[in-house]
Coordinates of C-alpha atoms in Angstrom, one line a residue:
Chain Y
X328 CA 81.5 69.4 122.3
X329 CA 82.6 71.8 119.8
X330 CA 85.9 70.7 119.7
X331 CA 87.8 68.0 117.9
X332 CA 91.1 67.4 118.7
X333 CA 92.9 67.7 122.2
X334 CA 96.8 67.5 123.3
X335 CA 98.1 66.5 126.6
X336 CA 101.3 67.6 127.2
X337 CA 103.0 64.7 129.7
X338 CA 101.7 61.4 129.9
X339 CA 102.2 60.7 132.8
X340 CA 100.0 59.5 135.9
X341 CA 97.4 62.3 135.7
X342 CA 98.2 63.3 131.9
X343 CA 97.2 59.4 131.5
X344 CA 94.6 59.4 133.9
X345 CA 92.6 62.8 131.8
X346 CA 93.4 60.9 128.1
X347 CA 91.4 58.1 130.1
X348 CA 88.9 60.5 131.1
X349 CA 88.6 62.4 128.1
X350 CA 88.5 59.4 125.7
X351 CA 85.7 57.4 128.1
X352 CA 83.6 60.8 128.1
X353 CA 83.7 61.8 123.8
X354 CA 84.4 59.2 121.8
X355 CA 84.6 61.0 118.9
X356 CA 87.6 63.4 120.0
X357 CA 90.6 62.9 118.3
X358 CA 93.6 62.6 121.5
X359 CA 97.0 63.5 120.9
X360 CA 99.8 63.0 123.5
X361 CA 103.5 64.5 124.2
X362 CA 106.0 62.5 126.5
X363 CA 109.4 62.1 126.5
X364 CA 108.9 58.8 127.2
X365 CA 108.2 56.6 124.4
X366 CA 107.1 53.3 126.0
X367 CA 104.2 55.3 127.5
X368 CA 103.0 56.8 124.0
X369 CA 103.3 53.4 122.8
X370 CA 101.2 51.9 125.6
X371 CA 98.7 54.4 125.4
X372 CA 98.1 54.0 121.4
X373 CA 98.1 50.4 121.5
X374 CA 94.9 51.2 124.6
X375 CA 93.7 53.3 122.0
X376 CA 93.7 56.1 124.9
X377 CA 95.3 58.4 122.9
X378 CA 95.1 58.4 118.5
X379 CA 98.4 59.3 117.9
X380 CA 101.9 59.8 120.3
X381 CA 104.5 62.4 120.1
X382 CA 107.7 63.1 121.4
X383 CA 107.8 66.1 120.0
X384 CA 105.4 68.8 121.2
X385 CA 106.1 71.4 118.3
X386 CA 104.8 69.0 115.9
X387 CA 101.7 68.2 118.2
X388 CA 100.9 71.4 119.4
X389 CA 100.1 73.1 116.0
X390 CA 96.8 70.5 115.6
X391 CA 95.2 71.2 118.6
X392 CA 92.4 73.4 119.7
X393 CA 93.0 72.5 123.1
X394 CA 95.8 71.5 125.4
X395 CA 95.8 69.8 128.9
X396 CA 99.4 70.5 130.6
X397 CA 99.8 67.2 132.6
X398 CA 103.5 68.3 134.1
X399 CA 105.0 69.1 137.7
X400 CA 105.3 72.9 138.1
X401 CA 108.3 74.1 137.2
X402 CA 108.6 72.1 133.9
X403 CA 105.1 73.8 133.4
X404 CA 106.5 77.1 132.9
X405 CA 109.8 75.3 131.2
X406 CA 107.0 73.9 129.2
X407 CA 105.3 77.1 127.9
X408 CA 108.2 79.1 127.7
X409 CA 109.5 76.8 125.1
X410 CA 106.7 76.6 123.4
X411 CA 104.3 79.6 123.5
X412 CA 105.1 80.3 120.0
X413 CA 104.5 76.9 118.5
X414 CA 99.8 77.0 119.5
X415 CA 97.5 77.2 117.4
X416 CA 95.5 80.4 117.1
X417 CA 92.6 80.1 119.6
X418 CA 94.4 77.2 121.4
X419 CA 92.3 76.7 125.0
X420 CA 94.8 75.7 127.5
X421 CA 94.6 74.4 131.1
X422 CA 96.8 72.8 133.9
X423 CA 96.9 70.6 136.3
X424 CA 99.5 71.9 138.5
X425 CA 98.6 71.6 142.1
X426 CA 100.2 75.2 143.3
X427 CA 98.6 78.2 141.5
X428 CA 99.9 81.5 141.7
X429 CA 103.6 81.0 140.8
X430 CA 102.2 79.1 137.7
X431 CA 99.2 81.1 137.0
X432 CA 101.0 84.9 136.8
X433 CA 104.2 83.5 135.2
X434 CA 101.8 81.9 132.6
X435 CA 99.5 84.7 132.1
X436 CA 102.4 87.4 132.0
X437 CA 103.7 85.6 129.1
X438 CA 100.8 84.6 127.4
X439 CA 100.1 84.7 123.7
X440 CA 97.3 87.5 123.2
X441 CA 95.1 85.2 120.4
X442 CA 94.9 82.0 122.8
X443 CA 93.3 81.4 126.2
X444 CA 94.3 79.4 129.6
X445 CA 91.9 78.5 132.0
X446 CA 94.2 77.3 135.1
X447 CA 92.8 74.3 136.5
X448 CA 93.5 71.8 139.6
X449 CA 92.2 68.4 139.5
X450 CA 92.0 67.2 143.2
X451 CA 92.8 63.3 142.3
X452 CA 96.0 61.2 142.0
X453 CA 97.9 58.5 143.4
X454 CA 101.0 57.5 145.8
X455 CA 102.1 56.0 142.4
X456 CA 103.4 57.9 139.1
X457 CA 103.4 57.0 136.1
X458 CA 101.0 56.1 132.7
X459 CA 100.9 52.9 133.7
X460 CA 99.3 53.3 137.0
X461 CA 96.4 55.9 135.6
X462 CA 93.9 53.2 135.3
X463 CA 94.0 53.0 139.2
X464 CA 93.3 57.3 139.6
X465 CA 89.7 57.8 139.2
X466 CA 88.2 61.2 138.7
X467 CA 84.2 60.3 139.8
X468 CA 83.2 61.9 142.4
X469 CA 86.3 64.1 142.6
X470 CA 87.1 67.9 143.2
X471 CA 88.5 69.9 140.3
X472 CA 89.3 73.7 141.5
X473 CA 89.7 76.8 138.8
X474 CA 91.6 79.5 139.1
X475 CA 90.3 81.4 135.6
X476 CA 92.1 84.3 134.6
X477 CA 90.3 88.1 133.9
X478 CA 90.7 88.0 130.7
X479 CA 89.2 84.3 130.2
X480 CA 86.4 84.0 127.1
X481 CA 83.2 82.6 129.2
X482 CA 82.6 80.3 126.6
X483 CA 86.4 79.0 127.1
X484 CA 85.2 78.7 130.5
X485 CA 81.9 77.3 130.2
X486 CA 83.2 74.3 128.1
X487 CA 86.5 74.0 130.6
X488 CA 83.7 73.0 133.2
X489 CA 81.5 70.8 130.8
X490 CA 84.5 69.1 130.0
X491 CA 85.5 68.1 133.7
X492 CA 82.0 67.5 134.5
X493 CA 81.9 65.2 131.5
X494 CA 85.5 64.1 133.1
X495 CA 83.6 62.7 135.9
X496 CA 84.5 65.3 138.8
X497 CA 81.1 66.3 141.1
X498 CA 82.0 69.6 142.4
X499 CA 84.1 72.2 140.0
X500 CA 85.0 75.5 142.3
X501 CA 86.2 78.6 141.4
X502 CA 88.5 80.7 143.1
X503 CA 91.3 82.8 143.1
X504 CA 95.0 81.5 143.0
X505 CA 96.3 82.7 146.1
X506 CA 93.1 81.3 148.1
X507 CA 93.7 78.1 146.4
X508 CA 97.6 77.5 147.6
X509 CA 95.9 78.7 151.2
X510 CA 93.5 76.1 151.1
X511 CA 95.3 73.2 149.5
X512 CA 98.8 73.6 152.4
X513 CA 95.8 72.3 154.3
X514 CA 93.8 69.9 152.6
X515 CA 97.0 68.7 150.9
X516 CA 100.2 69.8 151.3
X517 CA 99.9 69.6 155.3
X518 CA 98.6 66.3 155.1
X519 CA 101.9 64.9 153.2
X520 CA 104.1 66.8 155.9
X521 CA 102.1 64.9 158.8
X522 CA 102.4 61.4 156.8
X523 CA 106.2 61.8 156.0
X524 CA 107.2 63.5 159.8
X525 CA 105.3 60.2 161.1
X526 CA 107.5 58.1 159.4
X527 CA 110.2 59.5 159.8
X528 CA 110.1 59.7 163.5
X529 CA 109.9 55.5 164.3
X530 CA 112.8 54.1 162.6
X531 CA 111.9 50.3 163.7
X532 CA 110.2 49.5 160.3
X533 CA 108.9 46.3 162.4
X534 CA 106.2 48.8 164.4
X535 CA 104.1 47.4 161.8
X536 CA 103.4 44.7 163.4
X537 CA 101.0 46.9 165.7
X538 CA 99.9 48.7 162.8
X539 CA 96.1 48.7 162.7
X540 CA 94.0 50.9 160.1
X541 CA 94.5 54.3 161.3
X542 CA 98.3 54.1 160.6
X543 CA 97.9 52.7 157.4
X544 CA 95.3 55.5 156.6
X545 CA 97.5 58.1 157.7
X546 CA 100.8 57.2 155.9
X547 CA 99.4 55.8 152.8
X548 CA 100.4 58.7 150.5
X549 CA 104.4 58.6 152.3
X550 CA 104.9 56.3 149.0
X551 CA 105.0 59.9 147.3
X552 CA 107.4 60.9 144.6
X553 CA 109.8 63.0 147.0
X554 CA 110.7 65.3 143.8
X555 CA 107.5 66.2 143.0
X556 CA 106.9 66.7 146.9
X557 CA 109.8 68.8 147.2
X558 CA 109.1 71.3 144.5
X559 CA 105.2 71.8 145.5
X560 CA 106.3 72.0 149.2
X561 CA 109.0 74.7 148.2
X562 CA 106.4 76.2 145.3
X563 CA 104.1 76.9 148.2
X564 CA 105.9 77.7 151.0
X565 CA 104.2 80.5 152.9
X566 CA 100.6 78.8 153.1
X567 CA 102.1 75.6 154.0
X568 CA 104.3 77.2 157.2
X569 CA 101.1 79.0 158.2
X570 CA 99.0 75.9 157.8
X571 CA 102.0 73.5 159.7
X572 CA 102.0 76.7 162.7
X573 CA 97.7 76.2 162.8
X574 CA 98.1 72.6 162.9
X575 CA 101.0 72.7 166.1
X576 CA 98.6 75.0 168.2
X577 CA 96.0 72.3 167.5
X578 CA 98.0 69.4 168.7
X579 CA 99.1 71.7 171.6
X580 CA 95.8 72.5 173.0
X581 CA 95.1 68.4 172.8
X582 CA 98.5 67.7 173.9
X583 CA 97.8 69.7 177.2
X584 CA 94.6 68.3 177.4
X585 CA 95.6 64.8 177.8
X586 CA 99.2 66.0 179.9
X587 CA 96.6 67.7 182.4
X588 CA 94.3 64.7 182.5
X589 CA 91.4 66.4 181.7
X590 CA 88.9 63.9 181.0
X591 CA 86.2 66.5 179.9
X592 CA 88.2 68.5 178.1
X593 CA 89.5 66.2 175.9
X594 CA 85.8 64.4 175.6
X595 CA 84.2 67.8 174.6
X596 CA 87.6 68.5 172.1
X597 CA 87.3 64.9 170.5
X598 CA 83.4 65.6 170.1
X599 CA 83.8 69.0 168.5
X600 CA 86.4 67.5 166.3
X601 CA 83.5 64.4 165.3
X602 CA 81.0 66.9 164.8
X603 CA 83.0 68.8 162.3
X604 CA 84.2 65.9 160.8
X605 CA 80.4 64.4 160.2
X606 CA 79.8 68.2 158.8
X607 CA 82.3 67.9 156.1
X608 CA 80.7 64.1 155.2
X609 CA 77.4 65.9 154.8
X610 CA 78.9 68.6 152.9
X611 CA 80.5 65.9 150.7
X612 CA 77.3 64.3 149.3
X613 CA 75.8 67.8 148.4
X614 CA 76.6 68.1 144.6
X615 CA 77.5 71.7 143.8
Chain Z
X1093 CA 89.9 22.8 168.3
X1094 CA 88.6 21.6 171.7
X1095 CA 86.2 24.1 172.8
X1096 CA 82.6 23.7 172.9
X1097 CA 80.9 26.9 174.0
X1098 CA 82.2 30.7 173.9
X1099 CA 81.3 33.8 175.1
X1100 CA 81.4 37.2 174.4
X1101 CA 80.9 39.8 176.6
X1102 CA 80.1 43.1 174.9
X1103 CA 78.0 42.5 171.4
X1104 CA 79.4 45.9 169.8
X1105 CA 81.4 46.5 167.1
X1106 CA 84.2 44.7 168.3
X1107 CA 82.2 41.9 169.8
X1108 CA 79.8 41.5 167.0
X1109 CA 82.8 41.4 164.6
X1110 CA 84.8 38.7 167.3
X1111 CA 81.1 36.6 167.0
X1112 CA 81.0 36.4 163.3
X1113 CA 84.6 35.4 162.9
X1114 CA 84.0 32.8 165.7
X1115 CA 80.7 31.4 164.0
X1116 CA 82.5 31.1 160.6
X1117 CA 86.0 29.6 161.6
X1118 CA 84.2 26.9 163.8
X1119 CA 80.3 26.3 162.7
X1120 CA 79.6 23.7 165.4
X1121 CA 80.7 25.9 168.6
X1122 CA 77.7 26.9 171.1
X1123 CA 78.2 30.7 170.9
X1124 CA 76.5 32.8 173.3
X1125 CA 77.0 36.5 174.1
X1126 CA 75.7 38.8 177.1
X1127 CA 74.8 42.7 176.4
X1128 CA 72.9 46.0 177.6
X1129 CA 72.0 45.8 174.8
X1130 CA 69.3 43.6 173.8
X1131 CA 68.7 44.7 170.0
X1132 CA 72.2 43.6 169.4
X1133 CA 71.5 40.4 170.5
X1134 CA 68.6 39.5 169.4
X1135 CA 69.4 40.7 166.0
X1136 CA 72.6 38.0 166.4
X1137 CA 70.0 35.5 167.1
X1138 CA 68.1 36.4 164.2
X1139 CA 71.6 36.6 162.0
X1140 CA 72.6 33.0 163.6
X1141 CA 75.5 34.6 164.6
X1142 CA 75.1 34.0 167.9
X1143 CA 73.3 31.1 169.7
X1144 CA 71.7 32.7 172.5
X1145 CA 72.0 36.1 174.1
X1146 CA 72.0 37.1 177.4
X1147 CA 71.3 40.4 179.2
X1148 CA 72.4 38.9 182.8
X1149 CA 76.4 38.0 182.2
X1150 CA 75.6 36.0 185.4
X1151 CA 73.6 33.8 183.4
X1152 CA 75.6 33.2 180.6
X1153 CA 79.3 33.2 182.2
X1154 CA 78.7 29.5 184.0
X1155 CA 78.0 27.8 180.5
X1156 CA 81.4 29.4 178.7
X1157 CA 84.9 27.2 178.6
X1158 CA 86.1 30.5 176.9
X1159 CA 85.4 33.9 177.1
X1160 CA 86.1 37.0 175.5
X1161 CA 85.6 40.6 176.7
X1162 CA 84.8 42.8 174.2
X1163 CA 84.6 46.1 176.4
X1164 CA 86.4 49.2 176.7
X1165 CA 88.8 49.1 179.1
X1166 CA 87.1 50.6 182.0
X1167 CA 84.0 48.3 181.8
X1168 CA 86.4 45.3 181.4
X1169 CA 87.9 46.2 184.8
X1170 CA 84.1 46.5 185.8
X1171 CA 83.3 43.7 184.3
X1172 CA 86.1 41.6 185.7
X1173 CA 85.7 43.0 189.5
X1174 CA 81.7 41.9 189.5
X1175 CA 82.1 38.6 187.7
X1176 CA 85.1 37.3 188.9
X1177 CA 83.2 34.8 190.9
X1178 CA 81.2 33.6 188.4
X1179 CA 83.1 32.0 185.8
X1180 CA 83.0 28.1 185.2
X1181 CA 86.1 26.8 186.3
X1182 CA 89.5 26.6 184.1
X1183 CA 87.4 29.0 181.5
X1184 CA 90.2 30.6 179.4
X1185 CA 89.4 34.0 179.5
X1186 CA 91.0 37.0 176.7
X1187 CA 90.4 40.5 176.4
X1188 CA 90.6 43.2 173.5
X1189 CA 91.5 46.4 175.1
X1190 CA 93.7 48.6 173.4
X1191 CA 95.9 49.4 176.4
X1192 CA 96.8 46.9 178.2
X1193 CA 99.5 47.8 181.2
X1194 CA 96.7 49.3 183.3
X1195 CA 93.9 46.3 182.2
X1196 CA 96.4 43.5 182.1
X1197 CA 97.9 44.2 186.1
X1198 CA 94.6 45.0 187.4
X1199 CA 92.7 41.5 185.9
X1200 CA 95.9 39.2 186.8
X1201 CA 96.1 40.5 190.5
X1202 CA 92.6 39.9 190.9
X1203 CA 92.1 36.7 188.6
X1204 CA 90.8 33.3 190.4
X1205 CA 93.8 30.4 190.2
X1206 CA 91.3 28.1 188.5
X1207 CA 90.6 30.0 185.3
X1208 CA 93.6 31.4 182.8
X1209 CA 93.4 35.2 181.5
X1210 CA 95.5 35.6 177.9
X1211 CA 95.7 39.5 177.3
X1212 CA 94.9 40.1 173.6
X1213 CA 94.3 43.4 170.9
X1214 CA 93.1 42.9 167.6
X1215 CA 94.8 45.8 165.5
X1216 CA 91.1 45.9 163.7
X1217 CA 87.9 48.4 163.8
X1218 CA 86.5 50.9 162.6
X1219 CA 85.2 54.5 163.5
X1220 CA 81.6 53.3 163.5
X1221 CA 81.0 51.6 166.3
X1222 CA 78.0 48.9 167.2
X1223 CA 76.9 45.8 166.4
X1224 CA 75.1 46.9 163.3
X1225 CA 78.5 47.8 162.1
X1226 CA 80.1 44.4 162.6
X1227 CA 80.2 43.4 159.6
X1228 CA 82.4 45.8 158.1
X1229 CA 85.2 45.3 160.2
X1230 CA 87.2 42.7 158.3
X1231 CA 90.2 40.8 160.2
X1232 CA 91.3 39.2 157.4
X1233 CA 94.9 40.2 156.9
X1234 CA 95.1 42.1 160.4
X1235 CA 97.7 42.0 163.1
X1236 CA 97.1 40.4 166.4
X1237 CA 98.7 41.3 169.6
X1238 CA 99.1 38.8 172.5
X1239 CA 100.7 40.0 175.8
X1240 CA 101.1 36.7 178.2
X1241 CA 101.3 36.0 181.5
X1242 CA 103.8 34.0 182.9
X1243 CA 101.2 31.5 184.4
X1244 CA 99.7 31.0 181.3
X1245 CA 99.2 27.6 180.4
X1246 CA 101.2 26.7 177.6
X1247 CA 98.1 24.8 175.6
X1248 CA 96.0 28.0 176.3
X1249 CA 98.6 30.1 174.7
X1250 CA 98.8 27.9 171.8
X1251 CA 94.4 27.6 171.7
X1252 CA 94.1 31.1 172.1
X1253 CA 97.5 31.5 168.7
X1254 CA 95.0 28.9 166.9
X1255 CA 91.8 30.8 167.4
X1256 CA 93.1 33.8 166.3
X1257 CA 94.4 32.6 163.4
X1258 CA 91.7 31.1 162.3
X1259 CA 89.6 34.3 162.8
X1260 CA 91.8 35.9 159.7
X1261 CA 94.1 37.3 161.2
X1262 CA 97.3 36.9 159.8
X1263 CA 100.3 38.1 161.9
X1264 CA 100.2 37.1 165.5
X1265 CA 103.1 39.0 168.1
X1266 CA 103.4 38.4 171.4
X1267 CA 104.9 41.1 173.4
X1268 CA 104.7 42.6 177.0
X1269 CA 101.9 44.8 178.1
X1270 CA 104.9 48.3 178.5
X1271 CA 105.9 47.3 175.0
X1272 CA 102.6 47.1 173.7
X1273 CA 101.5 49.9 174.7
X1274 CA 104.4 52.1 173.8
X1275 CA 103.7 50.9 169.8
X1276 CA 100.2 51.6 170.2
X1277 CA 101.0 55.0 171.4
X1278 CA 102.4 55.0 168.1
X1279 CA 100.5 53.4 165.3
X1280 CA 97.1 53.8 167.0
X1281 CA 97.0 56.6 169.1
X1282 CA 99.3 59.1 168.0
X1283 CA 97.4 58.5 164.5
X1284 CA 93.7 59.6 166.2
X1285 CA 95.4 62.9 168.3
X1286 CA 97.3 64.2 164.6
X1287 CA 93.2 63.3 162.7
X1288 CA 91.8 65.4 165.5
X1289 CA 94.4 67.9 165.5
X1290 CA 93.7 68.5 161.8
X1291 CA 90.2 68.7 161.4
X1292 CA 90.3 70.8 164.6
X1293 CA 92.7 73.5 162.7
X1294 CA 90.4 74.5 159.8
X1295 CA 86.9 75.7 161.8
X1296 CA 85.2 76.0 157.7
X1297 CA 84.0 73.2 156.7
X1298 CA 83.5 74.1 153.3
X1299 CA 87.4 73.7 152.9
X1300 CA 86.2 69.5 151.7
X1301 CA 85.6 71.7 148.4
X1302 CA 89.4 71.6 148.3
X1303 CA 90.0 68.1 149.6
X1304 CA 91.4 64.9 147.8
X1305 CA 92.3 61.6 148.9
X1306 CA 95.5 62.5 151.4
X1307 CA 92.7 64.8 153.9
X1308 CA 90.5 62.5 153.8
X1309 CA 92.7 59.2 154.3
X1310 CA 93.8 61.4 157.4
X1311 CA 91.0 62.3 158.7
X1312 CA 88.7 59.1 158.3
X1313 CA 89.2 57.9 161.8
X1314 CA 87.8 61.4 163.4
X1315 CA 84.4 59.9 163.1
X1316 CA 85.7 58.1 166.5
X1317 CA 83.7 57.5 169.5
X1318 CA 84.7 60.6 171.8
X1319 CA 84.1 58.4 174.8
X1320 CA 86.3 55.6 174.2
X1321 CA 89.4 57.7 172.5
X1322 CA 89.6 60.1 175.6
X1323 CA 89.9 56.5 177.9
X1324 CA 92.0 55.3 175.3
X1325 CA 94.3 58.3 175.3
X1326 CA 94.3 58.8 179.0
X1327 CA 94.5 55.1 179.7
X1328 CA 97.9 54.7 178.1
X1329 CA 98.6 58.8 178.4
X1330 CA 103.0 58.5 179.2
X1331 CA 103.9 56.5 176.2
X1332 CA 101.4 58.5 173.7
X1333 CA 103.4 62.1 175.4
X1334 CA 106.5 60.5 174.6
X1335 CA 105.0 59.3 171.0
X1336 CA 103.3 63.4 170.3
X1337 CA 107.1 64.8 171.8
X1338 CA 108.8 62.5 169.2
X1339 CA 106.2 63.3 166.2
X1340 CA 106.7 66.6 167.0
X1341 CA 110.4 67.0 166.7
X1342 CA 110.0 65.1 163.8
X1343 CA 108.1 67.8 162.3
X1344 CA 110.1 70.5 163.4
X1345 CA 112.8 69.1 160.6
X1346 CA 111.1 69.0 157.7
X1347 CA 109.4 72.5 158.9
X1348 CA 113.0 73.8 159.1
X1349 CA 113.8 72.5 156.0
X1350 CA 110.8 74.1 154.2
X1351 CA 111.6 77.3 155.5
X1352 CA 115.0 77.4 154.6
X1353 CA 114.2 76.6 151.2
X1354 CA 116.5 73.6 151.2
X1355 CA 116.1 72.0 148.2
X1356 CA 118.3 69.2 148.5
X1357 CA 118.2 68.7 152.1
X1358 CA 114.2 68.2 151.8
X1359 CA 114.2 66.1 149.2
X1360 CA 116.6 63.2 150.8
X1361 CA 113.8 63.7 153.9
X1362 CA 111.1 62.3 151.7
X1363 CA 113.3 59.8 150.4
X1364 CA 114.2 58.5 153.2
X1365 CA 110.6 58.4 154.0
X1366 CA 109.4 56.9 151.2
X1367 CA 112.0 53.9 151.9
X1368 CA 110.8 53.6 155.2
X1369 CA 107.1 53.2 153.8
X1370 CA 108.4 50.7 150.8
X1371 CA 110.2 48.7 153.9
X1372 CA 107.1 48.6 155.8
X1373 CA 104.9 47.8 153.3
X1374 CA 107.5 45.1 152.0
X1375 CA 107.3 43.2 155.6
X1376 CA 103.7 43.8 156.0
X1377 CA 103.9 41.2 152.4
X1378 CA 105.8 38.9 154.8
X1379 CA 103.5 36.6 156.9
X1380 CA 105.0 35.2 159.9

């Protein structure tokens, strides 16, 4: 690792949860941290996570040769349009932001010529925000997607995948912005929609009681911080209406299935489903 | 606890689970099981799981003072019709189907006047089935559903309460057969059609490259037996149309809301959603 000292701007669930990462993976790195919030600066000093806390990013900024952007989307761009000026010279930068081409272009179109950003996508979090709950959001065995820019140094982005490797991800893909907000309104975005229109359609919070796994499974992430869900949903909102349309003629073709009675039918749709669903397992345990 | 020798008809997941529970809560019961399947049971012989297993339910149905069926629910209608005969009398018989209108109606018009038949559901599983999966399937903590008959004995009642309880289970409801079923449309059922509705939608599996924990909390149930979810979704097919019509003008508001960009109207969704959730999770704290 050729580099010494790194700056993650937001401390909160995920920005806690890479200072983790980071900290557990080089030892000798020195870890700086901006928040607004001081009781998590303090925390994560006194866990020796981070070396030194900041509420001020213009005066943590400037010692950094390379900064992890650990904030929801739009105060991402708030983020670097406040502070573009204030890098150091050669400064790698990366984000965490889980919608890509609203962030990426606004980013890049405003980017300093003499530093680099390597947009990034960690595929791990939590129902819960917050420093204190990073401990519980591993990264091991995780996705991480990348969305690298033209004009990216390939030694930026060779040590932008070392460094998530070394994070404890398995499988780093790359790919293009636009095909990353397609396929995370599925893999994501969709799957908060289902959990939160399941709720919200039995308003006997006692149906519990008949709760077995496969309700807990499915609405698990409804504990989701609805501002943060808001702005993603919004941030993305052409993939994730096309995604919500492919998933309502999917639960059409079932739903007429079982309205029609059609025992085999719905036996060959449920075993198609299982096959592609033991596919994807398979797939899982390959390391890329 | 008063009983000396138990049953189980149907050493599979369920049963196998329903053994082991048995075996630990009360180590000096006789516990015997009948299957097909005679790998399962002799490997619950070797496991001292079980005391002695039976291929012939003929055989073992004479010796039982309790029995439970652990069958789908087309067997256990089998089951019942070719055994009726043949249990010892008074045996307190229960069931674990996971609808129970059609099961329940079909068993009581049919059942002997000397033996007693308390309809039960264990809100427990998994979607690997078999006995060699048993052991995974936990009922610590789980909800248990009763649905009584009116000529249920009052001690059997309260046995069947004890047994259960001492099983792990922790939250016991006793309800009627319609109701049942209607919340199982919901919490169980409803959850399986959305999992296969979603991995049906995306037909390239390589998409896992993009998935983090909500896809796969959502779709870790469509590893289900094909066989036994089409019975189960046909079985109890009105109240799980009625469930899909509700989920699905549930998600036609927040779709509406997404595509009209609105902001605020979106964001007091998922808060109300999330409240639901905290409320839920909040009583499922609550023992009873």
């Amino acid at each position: 690792m050729t580099i010494k000292t790194i700056g993650i701007a937001g401390l909160g669930l995920m920005g806690g949860a890479v200072a983790m990462a980071l900290r557990h993976a080089f030892a000798d790195i020195r870890l700086l941290a901006c928040d607004i919030d001081e009781n998590a600066l303090t925390a994560a000093e006194t866990d020796a996570v981070i070396d030194e806390g900041f509420v001020d990013a213009k005066t943590m900024l400037p010692q950094c040769e390379m900064v992890f952007l650990c904030l929801n989307p739009s105060i991402t761009l708030q983020f670097m349009a406040e502070n573009m000026r204030v890098f150091a010279p050669k400064t790698l930068i990366t984000d965490i932001t889980g919608v890509k081409t609203a962030v990426v272009s606004f980013i890049e179109a405003n980017l300093r010529a003499d530093v680099d950003y390597v947009p990034g996508h960690p595929m791990a979090g939590s129902e819960k925000g917050g420093y204190f709950e990073a401990r519980n959001c591993g990264f091991t065995g995780k996705n991480y997607i990348l969305t690298p820019l033209k004009r990216n140094k390939p030694e930026n982005l060779a040590l932008m995948r070392e460094i998530v490797r070394k994070m404890g991800f398995s499988r780093i893909t790359e790919t293009t912005p636009a095909e990353h907000d397609y396929a995370i309104a599925f893999t994501s975005q969709l799957c908060h929609v289902i959990a939160a229109a399941l709720i919200n359609c039995e308003s006997d919070s006692g149906i519990i009681r008949f709760g077995g796994g496969s309700f807990e499974d499915l609405t698990r992430i409804a504990l989701f911080n609805a501002t943060q869900w808001t702005e993603l949903f919004l941030e993305n909102r052409k993939p994730l209406l096309a995604r919500i349309a492919q998933f309502e003629a999917s639960l059409d073709k079932i739903k007429d299935l079982i309205r029609n009675g059609d025992h085999s039918g719905l036996q060959i749709y449920l075993q198609t489903v299982r096959k592609r669903k033991e596919e994807q397992t398979a797939l899982k345990t390959d390391d890329s």
